[in-house]
Amino acid sequence: MQATVKRRLTKVALALVVAGYCAAPAVAANGNLKSGQWQIVSEQTGTIQGTVPWITRAADKTADTDKDHVTVTIDRGDRTVVTEGDKQFHVGDKVTVNWAIGDTEGDLDTDNAATKLTVQWMRYSDQNGSNPEEIGTKGSNTYEIQAGDADHYIGIKITPTTTTGDPAVATELLLKDLSTNTGGGADDDDIPEGPVVDENVHVVIHEKDSNTNLLKNTGTKLKTNTTYQVLLWSDKNGNGTYDAGENVTDQYDYRWKFVGTSAIAGTGTGGIVNESWNDKDLVIPLTNAEAKTAFEGADGGVTVGAGADDLMLKALTPASASQSMTTTGIVFTGTTGSDGTATFTLNQDKSLGLKTPLTVKLTDNTTLHASLDVIFMVLTSPDTDKALFWGNMADTTSVNGKTLHRPWLQAELLSGVTPVFTNGVHTNNEYWAMAHTVDNTKWDIAKQCGSLSKAPDNNDLLTLYHSISSLGWPTQGYPYLSKSTSSGGMYCGVDENTRNQNCAIKPASSAGYATCVD
């Protein structure tokens, strides 16, 4: 374009410039122009450059934390989704990315058309972008995951582009894992972190030096002092049989888990074996004591049964004696004093929180009898019929002048709600409900407390640390959540084991214990 200048004063008139356009300076000598007339000159400057465009998650998500990210949605078709693992990228899923263009000068890319042409779907062998391979059709913002993508991370290459302004093209952007915020997606969407799941991967558990799949032969008893191994194999040719070249065990991480209770005593609880056995062969020890040391300690972990509890009856009068009452059917025989009474004490030092029925009978007339339930409570179970064990945990405590209510058991969740974890978190023989800070779809603080405002603040949780061990409240594995906000839309929480603060709590994806303030 050219600039037109109307001269009224005998000075140089300067043209205003707009990014992307050129300007013609108007220079006139005194006395050469008629008063009140416009003079057009033909000289022009070079073009004026603005700034490069960028992409952001959406038109209403333009914070710095949204820059260089896309919004990822997934069409799972008729695939059944129950667990978090089911929500991961699977072969056959259709993945779509959307974004909005950001530009300092307000340049446009109508309907993202120009930028969409630059989209190239990619797959990587890890989250660092190793072994990049182009997949799909360039210029499409939708991709259907193929069998060859199994065990890979899905990403894209994209170049922010506008149809107006100068410059109109930015540097190509590499997003290496759309399942995470770090990789260009998000951590609070409906897509958990992880590679593409191959539904054709099968699991075999077998005794070392044996080919018998114990998952298919459930009648086979496991043995102590024996090593068990895992085989993961991908049915690449679809024949349903393990063939050479199909072993993919080293491509996966795996953990061991026990289910059920002791087959004989009925004690112990199922759960994850501690992390020292991750990705390793499992050796079952000879004794329960060795097994407790070897296997216990994981979050939501297994509790090895003791075989029976240590109930001990001690007769005090008229004669002293002791009798272990660790299993059903044990009988203590004694006599009363001349007044027809006898005095006993009962101890259960290792109680899990059990109720034990005791029956007293006359030796010469067994029809005369009386029964009494003996209950030894534990601090780590609440006094509710929803608890697995008998307990006297405090329901409330006072912190900073406020009344704080304990976390909920998984069994105390309201009917019809969607829990954060299907089975809760197993600790101290109870299953505890996890919550998110703010989550429209799953259990969160507002659903438990009535509103987020009824949650404790971070200072309350720091104070709670000093008394929580005497309360018996759970602390393992996850922080206690607060209503205190942090930067970038995050919230704060406190690890009540260590009093460490965590102010990077993602409101809809970071799990923790929820407590409520009156």
Coordinates of C-alpha atoms in Angstrom, one line a residue, residues 119-408:
V119 CA -0.3 -32.0 11.4
Q120 CA 1.7 -35.2 11.1
W121 CA 0.9 -38.1 13.5
M122 CA 3.9 -39.7 15.1
R123 CA 4.7 -42.7 17.3
Y124 CA 7.7 -43.0 19.6
S125 CA 9.2 -45.9 21.5
D126 CA 9.4 -43.8 24.7
Q127 CA 8.2 -40.5 26.2
N128 CA 11.5 -38.9 25.2
G129 CA 10.7 -39.2 21.5
S130 CA 13.1 -42.0 20.7
N131 CA 12.8 -43.9 17.4
P132 CA 10.3 -41.5 15.8
E133 CA 8.0 -42.8 13.0
E134 CA 5.4 -41.0 11.0
I135 CA 2.0 -42.6 11.0
G136 CA -1.4 -41.8 9.6
T137 CA -2.4 -39.2 7.0
K138 CA -0.6 -35.8 7.1
G139 CA -3.1 -32.9 7.3
S140 CA -5.7 -34.8 9.4
N141 CA -6.4 -34.0 13.1
T142 CA -7.8 -37.5 13.7
Y143 CA -6.0 -40.8 13.7
E144 CA -7.1 -44.3 14.3
I145 CA -4.6 -46.3 16.3
Q146 CA -3.2 -49.3 14.4
A147 CA -1.9 -52.6 15.7
G148 CA 1.7 -51.5 14.9
D149 CA 1.4 -48.7 17.4
A150 CA 1.1 -51.1 20.3
D151 CA 3.5 -50.3 23.1
H152 CA 4.4 -46.9 21.5
Y153 CA 3.6 -43.4 22.6
I154 CA 1.4 -41.3 20.3
G155 CA 2.3 -37.8 19.4
I156 CA 2.2 -35.2 16.6
K157 CA 4.3 -32.7 14.7
I158 CA 2.4 -29.4 14.2
T159 CA 3.4 -26.0 12.8
P160 CA 1.4 -23.0 14.0
T161 CA 0.3 -21.1 10.9
T162 CA -1.9 -18.1 10.1
T163 CA -3.3 -16.9 6.9
T164 CA -2.7 -13.2 7.7
G165 CA 0.2 -11.3 9.1
D166 CA 4.0 -11.7 8.8
P167 CA 5.5 -14.0 9.9
A168 CA 2.6 -16.4 9.3
V169 CA 4.5 -19.7 10.1
A170 CA 6.1 -20.6 13.4
T171 CA 8.7 -23.3 14.1
E172 CA 7.5 -26.9 13.9
L173 CA 6.4 -28.2 17.3
L174 CA 7.0 -31.7 18.5
L175 CA 4.5 -33.2 20.9
K176 CA 5.8 -36.6 22.0
D177 CA 3.2 -38.1 24.2
L178 CA -0.4 -36.9 24.0
S179 CA -1.4 -38.9 27.1
T180 CA 0.5 -36.5 29.4
N181 CA 0.7 -32.7 30.0
T182 CA 4.5 -32.9 29.6
G183 CA 4.1 -34.5 26.2
G184 CA 1.6 -32.0 24.9
G185 CA -1.7 -33.4 26.1
A186 CA -3.1 -33.0 29.7
D187 CA -3.0 -34.8 33.0
D188 CA -6.6 -34.0 33.9
D189 CA -8.4 -35.4 30.9
D190 CA -9.9 -38.8 30.5
I191 CA -6.7 -40.4 29.1
P192 CA -4.3 -41.9 31.6
E193 CA -0.6 -41.8 31.0
G194 CA 0.9 -44.7 29.1
P195 CA 1.6 -46.2 25.7
V196 CA -0.9 -47.8 23.4
V197 CA -2.3 -51.0 24.9
D198 CA -2.1 -54.2 22.9
E199 CA -5.2 -56.3 23.8
N200 CA -3.4 -59.3 22.2
V201 CA -0.9 -59.4 25.1
H202 CA -1.4 -62.5 27.3
V203 CA -0.1 -63.2 30.8
V204 CA 1.3 -66.6 31.9
I205 CA 2.4 -67.3 35.5
H206 CA 4.4 -70.5 35.8
E207 CA 6.8 -72.3 38.2
K208 CA 10.4 -71.9 37.2
D209 CA 11.4 -74.7 34.8
S210 CA 7.8 -75.6 34.1
N211 CA 5.5 -74.7 31.2
T212 CA 2.2 -75.1 33.1
N213 CA 0.2 -71.9 33.0
L214 CA -1.1 -71.6 36.6
L215 CA -3.7 -69.0 35.6
K216 CA -5.3 -71.7 33.5
N217 CA -4.8 -74.4 36.1
T218 CA -6.2 -72.8 39.3
G219 CA -6.4 -76.2 41.1
T220 CA -2.6 -76.4 41.2
K221 CA -1.4 -75.4 44.7
L222 CA 1.5 -73.0 45.0
K223 CA 4.5 -74.2 47.0
T224 CA 6.8 -72.5 49.5
N225 CA 10.5 -72.1 48.9
T226 CA 9.7 -72.0 45.1
T227 CA 10.3 -69.5 42.4
Y228 CA 7.4 -68.3 40.1
Q229 CA 7.9 -66.4 36.9
V230 CA 5.8 -64.2 34.5
L231 CA 5.7 -64.5 30.7
L232 CA 4.0 -61.8 28.7
W233 CA 3.5 -62.6 25.0
S234 CA 1.8 -60.9 22.1
D235 CA -0.3 -63.0 19.8
K236 CA 1.1 -61.4 16.7
N237 CA -0.3 -63.9 14.2
G238 CA -3.6 -64.2 16.0
N239 CA -3.5 -68.0 16.3
G240 CA -4.1 -68.0 20.1
T241 CA -0.8 -69.9 20.7
Y242 CA 2.5 -68.7 22.0
D243 CA 5.1 -68.9 19.3
A244 CA 8.7 -68.0 18.9
G245 CA 9.4 -64.3 18.8
E246 CA 6.2 -63.4 20.7
N247 CA 7.8 -62.9 24.1
V248 CA 7.4 -59.2 25.1
T249 CA 8.0 -59.5 28.9
D250 CA 10.9 -57.1 28.8
Q251 CA 8.8 -54.5 27.2
Y252 CA 6.4 -54.1 30.2
D253 CA 6.6 -53.3 33.9
Y254 CA 4.6 -55.7 36.1
R255 CA 3.8 -56.2 39.8
W256 CA 2.7 -59.2 41.8
K257 CA -0.6 -59.3 43.7
F258 CA -2.1 -61.8 46.1
V259 CA -5.9 -62.1 46.4
G260 CA -8.1 -63.6 49.1
T261 CA -7.1 -64.6 52.6
S262 CA -5.3 -67.5 54.3
A263 CA -7.0 -70.7 53.0
I264 CA -7.0 -72.3 56.5
A265 CA -7.1 -69.5 59.1
G266 CA -8.9 -66.9 57.0
T267 CA -6.6 -64.2 58.1
G268 CA -4.6 -61.7 56.0
T269 CA -5.8 -59.6 53.2
G270 CA -5.0 -59.5 49.5
G271 CA -3.0 -56.8 47.9
I272 CA 0.1 -55.7 46.0
V273 CA 3.4 -57.2 46.9
N274 CA 6.0 -54.6 47.8
E275 CA 8.0 -52.8 45.1
S276 CA 11.2 -54.8 45.5
W277 CA 9.6 -57.6 43.5
N278 CA 8.5 -55.4 40.6
D279 CA 9.6 -56.9 37.3
K280 CA 11.2 -59.9 39.0
D281 CA 10.6 -63.6 39.6
L282 CA 8.7 -64.2 42.9
V283 CA 10.1 -66.5 45.5
I284 CA 7.5 -67.7 48.1
P285 CA 9.3 -68.1 51.5
L286 CA 9.0 -71.0 53.9
T287 CA 7.3 -69.2 56.8
N288 CA 4.7 -66.6 57.4
A289 CA 7.2 -64.5 59.2
E290 CA 9.5 -64.5 56.2
A291 CA 6.6 -63.8 53.9
K292 CA 5.6 -60.7 56.0
T293 CA 9.1 -59.3 55.7
A294 CA 9.4 -60.1 52.0
F295 CA 6.0 -59.1 50.7
E296 CA 4.4 -56.4 52.9
G297 CA 4.9 -52.7 52.7
A298 CA 3.3 -51.6 49.4
D299 CA 0.6 -48.9 49.2
G300 CA -2.6 -51.0 49.0
G301 CA -0.4 -53.9 49.7
V302 CA -0.9 -57.5 50.8
T303 CA -1.1 -58.4 54.5
V304 CA 0.2 -61.8 55.3
G305 CA -2.0 -63.7 57.7
A306 CA -0.5 -64.8 61.0
G307 CA -2.4 -68.1 60.9
A308 CA -4.3 -67.2 64.0
D309 CA -4.4 -64.4 66.5
D310 CA -2.6 -64.6 69.9
L311 CA -5.5 -64.7 72.3
M312 CA -4.3 -65.8 75.7
L313 CA -6.4 -66.8 78.6
K314 CA -4.9 -66.6 82.1
A315 CA -6.6 -68.0 85.2
L316 CA -6.0 -66.0 88.3
T317 CA -8.1 -67.6 91.0
P318 CA -8.6 -70.0 92.5
A319 CA -5.5 -71.3 90.7
S320 CA -3.2 -69.7 88.2
A321 CA -2.8 -71.2 84.7
S322 CA -2.4 -70.1 81.1
Q323 CA -3.9 -71.3 77.9
S324 CA -3.4 -70.2 74.3
M325 CA -6.8 -69.7 72.6
T326 CA -5.5 -69.2 69.0
T327 CA -7.8 -71.5 67.2
T328 CA -11.4 -72.7 67.3
G329 CA -11.9 -75.8 69.5
I330 CA -9.3 -75.2 72.1
V331 CA -10.7 -76.0 75.6
F332 CA -9.4 -74.7 79.0
T333 CA -10.5 -76.9 81.9
G334 CA -10.4 -75.6 85.5
T335 CA -12.3 -75.4 88.8
T336 CA -14.0 -72.6 90.7
G337 CA -13.4 -71.6 94.2
S338 CA -15.7 -72.5 97.1
D339 CA -17.8 -69.5 96.3
G340 CA -18.4 -70.9 92.8
T341 CA -16.4 -68.2 91.0
A342 CA -13.2 -68.2 89.0
T343 CA -11.2 -65.1 87.7
F344 CA -9.6 -64.9 84.3
T345 CA -7.8 -62.3 82.1
L346 CA -7.7 -62.3 78.4
N347 CA -5.0 -60.8 76.3
Q348 CA -4.7 -60.4 72.5
D349 CA -1.6 -58.3 72.0
K350 CA -1.5 -58.7 68.2
S351 CA -5.2 -58.2 67.7
L352 CA -6.3 -57.1 64.2
G353 CA -9.6 -55.9 65.8
L354 CA -11.4 -59.2 66.2
K355 CA -14.5 -60.5 68.1
T356 CA -14.0 -63.9 69.7
P357 CA -17.0 -65.8 71.2
L358 CA -16.1 -67.7 74.4
T359 CA -18.4 -70.3 75.9
V360 CA -18.3 -71.6 79.5
K361 CA -19.9 -75.0 80.4
L362 CA -20.2 -77.2 83.5
T363 CA -18.2 -80.4 83.1
D364 CA -20.9 -82.6 84.6
N365 CA -23.8 -80.8 82.9
T366 CA -23.0 -79.3 79.5
T367 CA -26.5 -78.1 79.0
L368 CA -25.7 -75.4 81.4
H369 CA -23.6 -72.9 79.6
A370 CA -23.0 -69.2 79.0
S371 CA -21.4 -67.3 76.1
L372 CA -19.6 -64.0 75.9
D373 CA -18.1 -62.1 72.9
V374 CA -14.7 -60.8 73.6
I375 CA -13.7 -57.8 71.4
F376 CA -10.3 -56.3 71.2
M377 CA -10.4 -53.0 69.3
V378 CA -7.6 -51.4 67.3
L379 CA -6.9 -47.7 66.8
T380 CA -6.6 -48.0 63.0
S381 CA -10.2 -49.1 62.4
P382 CA -13.2 -46.7 62.9
D383 CA -16.2 -47.6 65.0
T384 CA -18.6 -48.3 62.2
D385 CA -20.3 -51.4 60.7
K386 CA -18.6 -50.5 57.4
A387 CA -15.2 -51.3 58.9
L388 CA -13.6 -54.7 58.3
F389 CA -12.3 -54.9 61.9
W390 CA -13.4 -53.7 65.3
G391 CA -11.9 -50.4 66.1
N392 CA -12.1 -47.2 68.3
M393 CA -10.5 -44.7 65.9
A394 CA -11.4 -41.1 66.7
D395 CA -14.0 -39.8 64.2
T396 CA -13.0 -36.1 64.8
T397 CA -10.1 -34.0 66.1
S398 CA -9.5 -30.4 66.8
V399 CA -7.0 -28.4 64.7
N400 CA -6.6 -24.6 64.9
G401 CA -9.9 -24.3 66.6
K402 CA -11.7 -26.3 64.0
T403 CA -13.3 -29.8 64.2
L404 CA -11.9 -32.0 61.5
H405 CA -13.6 -35.3 60.5
R406 CA -11.6 -38.4 59.6
P407 CA -11.3 -39.7 56.0
W408 CA -14.0 -42.1 54.7

